[in-house]
Tab-separated table of C-alpha atoms in Angstrom:
chain	number	residue	atom	x	y	z
A	55	VAL	CA	-1.182	6.488	-8.066
A	56	ILE	CA	-2.672	4.422	-5.247
A	57	GLY	CA	-2.868	5.553	-1.643
A	58	ARG	CA	-4.463	4.311	1.564
A	59	VAL	CA	-6.537	6.844	3.514
A	60	GLN	CA	-5.119	6.973	7.042
A	61	PHE	CA	-7.501	9.561	8.485
A	62	LEU	CA	-9.865	12.402	7.530
A	63	TRP	CA	-10.483	15.890	8.899
A	64	GLU	CA	-12.236	19.121	8.086
A	65	SER	CA	-10.644	22.575	8.258
A	66	ASN	CA	-12.197	25.546	10.045
A	67	PHE	CA	-13.269	26.752	6.591
A	68	GLY	CA	-15.187	23.555	5.764
A	69	GLN	CA	-12.558	22.025	3.447
A	70	ARG	CA	-12.376	18.241	3.835
A	71	TYR	CA	-8.937	16.625	3.809
A	72	MET	CA	-7.390	13.175	3.974
A	73	HIS	CA	-3.978	11.891	4.969
A	74	LEU	CA	-2.714	9.284	2.475
A	75	LYS	CA	0.016	6.654	2.769
A	76	TRP	CA	1.302	5.882	-0.723
A	77	PHE	CA	1.964	2.595	-2.490
A	78	SER	CA	4.303	2.026	-5.440
A	79	ARG	CA	3.433	-0.302	-8.267
A	80	GLY	CA	5.953	-3.069	-8.854
A	81	CYS	CA	6.924	-1.587	-12.236
A	82	GLU	CA	8.064	1.574	-10.363
A	83	THR	CA	10.607	-0.470	-8.372
A	84	VAL	CA	13.795	-2.299	-9.373
A	85	LEU	CA	11.518	-5.116	-10.592
A	86	GLY	CA	10.474	-2.974	-13.548
A	87	GLU	CA	8.235	-4.673	-16.104
A	88	SER	CA	8.863	-8.126	-14.588
A	89	ALA	CA	6.650	-7.169	-11.612
A	90	ASP	CA	3.185	-8.579	-11.083
A	91	PRO	CA	0.760	-5.835	-12.223
A	92	GLN	CA	-1.419	-6.426	-9.149
A	93	GLU	CA	1.392	-6.248	-6.578
A	94	LEU	CA	1.950	-2.985	-4.710
A	95	PHE	CA	4.633	-1.999	-2.213
A	96	LEU	CA	4.296	0.365	0.734
A	97	VAL	CA	6.670	3.317	0.540
A	98	ASP	CA	7.742	5.894	3.132
A	99	GLN	CA	5.715	8.655	1.540
A	100	CYS	CA	2.531	10.234	2.773
A	101	GLU	CA	0.579	13.355	1.945
A	102	ASN	CA	-2.259	15.574	3.122
A	103	THR	CA	-4.623	16.385	0.274
A	104	LEU	CA	-8.193	17.432	-0.410
A	105	LEU	CA	-10.776	14.677	-0.109
A	106	ASN	CA	-12.192	15.487	-3.551
A	107	GLY	CA	-8.861	14.287	-5.024
A	108	ILE	CA	-10.132	10.685	-4.950
A	109	ILE	CA	-10.699	9.481	-8.502
A	110	SER	CA	-11.937	5.957	-7.724
A	111	LYS	CA	-11.857	3.276	-5.069
A	112	VAL	CA	-9.814	0.083	-5.421
A	113	THR	CA	-9.309	-2.927	-3.179
A	114	VAL	CA	-5.844	-3.439	-1.684
A	115	GLN	CA	-5.279	-6.516	0.492
A	116	TYR	CA	-2.342	-7.313	2.719
A	117	LYS	CA	-1.010	-10.786	1.889
A	118	PRO	CA	1.588	-11.757	4.488
A	119	VAL	CA	4.581	-13.729	3.308
A	120	SER	CA	4.364	-17.326	4.467
A	121	PRO	CA	6.893	-18.291	7.150
A	122	ASP	CA	7.675	-21.282	4.888
A	123	TRP	CA	8.242	-19.174	1.756
A	124	ASN	CA	11.636	-20.779	1.119
A	125	ILE	CA	10.063	-24.272	1.129
A	126	GLU	CA	7.058	-23.298	-1.018
A	127	LYS	CA	9.364	-21.960	-3.768
A	128	GLY	CA	7.190	-19.336	-5.432
A	129	LYS	CA	3.784	-20.865	-4.746
A	130	ASP	CA	1.087	-18.492	-6.010
A	131	LEU	CA	-0.751	-16.388	-3.472
A	132	ASP	CA	-4.285	-17.539	-2.705
A	133	ASP	CA	-7.152	-15.540	-4.242
A	134	HIS	CA	-4.807	-13.662	-6.555
A	135	ASN	CA	-6.999	-12.296	-9.345
A	136	SER	CA	-4.650	-11.089	-12.080
A	137	ASP	CA	-7.513	-10.190	-14.435
A	138	ASN	CA	-8.904	-7.480	-12.169
A	139	ASP	CA	-7.450	-3.982	-12.600
A	140	ARG	CA	-9.172	-2.757	-9.424
A	141	THR	CA	-7.855	-5.376	-6.979
A	142	PHE	CA	-4.292	-5.285	-5.667
A	143	PHE	CA	-2.199	-6.900	-2.942
A	144	TYR	CA	0.943	-6.043	-1.007
A	145	SER	CA	3.283	-8.003	1.240
A	146	LYS	CA	6.424	-5.866	1.442
A	147	LYS	CA	7.640	-2.315	1.861
A	148	TYR	CA	9.943	-0.793	-0.757
A	149	ASP	CA	12.904	1.323	0.341
A	150	GLU	CA	13.321	3.653	-2.631
A	151	LEU	CA	16.665	5.070	-1.482
A	152	HIS	CA	18.383	1.683	-1.132
A	153	MET	CA	16.208	-0.064	-3.766
A	154	ARG	CA	15.346	-2.999	-1.524
A	155	PHE	CA	12.246	-4.769	-0.256
A	156	GLU	CA	11.617	-4.995	3.491
A	157	ASP	CA	9.184	-6.649	5.868
A	158	ILE	CA	6.301	-4.457	6.933
A	159	PRO	CA	6.374	-3.477	10.612
A	160	PRO	CA	3.210	-4.271	12.584
A	161	GLU	CA	0.526	-1.581	12.652
A	162	PRO	CA	0.232	0.273	15.960
A	163	THR	CA	-2.911	-0.595	17.894
A	164	ASN	CA	-3.605	3.132	18.346
A	165	PRO	CA	-2.157	5.113	15.420
A	166	HIS	CA	-2.944	8.423	17.190
A	167	PRO	CA	-1.872	7.851	20.825
A	168	ASN	CA	-2.297	11.518	21.773
A	169	GLN	CA	-5.943	11.563	20.675
A	170	THR	CA	-8.829	9.921	22.472
């Protein structure tokens, strides 16, 4: 299971927590075993959990889809290292309910607008 830490906090009792946004591996989507083992997909799932739940750190890079993707016809992504089991990339969001891939909406400039 791979998640991106969105933010951290500490409870009044000294417990440290993180808020995670989850990714799905390609093999967990309709692509099944035909998926690239390094490709992840954002999903609409998040969770608050204890900070000590982190097992290890991996690298996950956003690789935007080229505006000319239909002309390039499957051209490999630059810097795609398929021999590294600790480096991943994502370019799409996966809608698990409708089993479809979607463009990723832009990140808000201030993810916590009510906090300063």
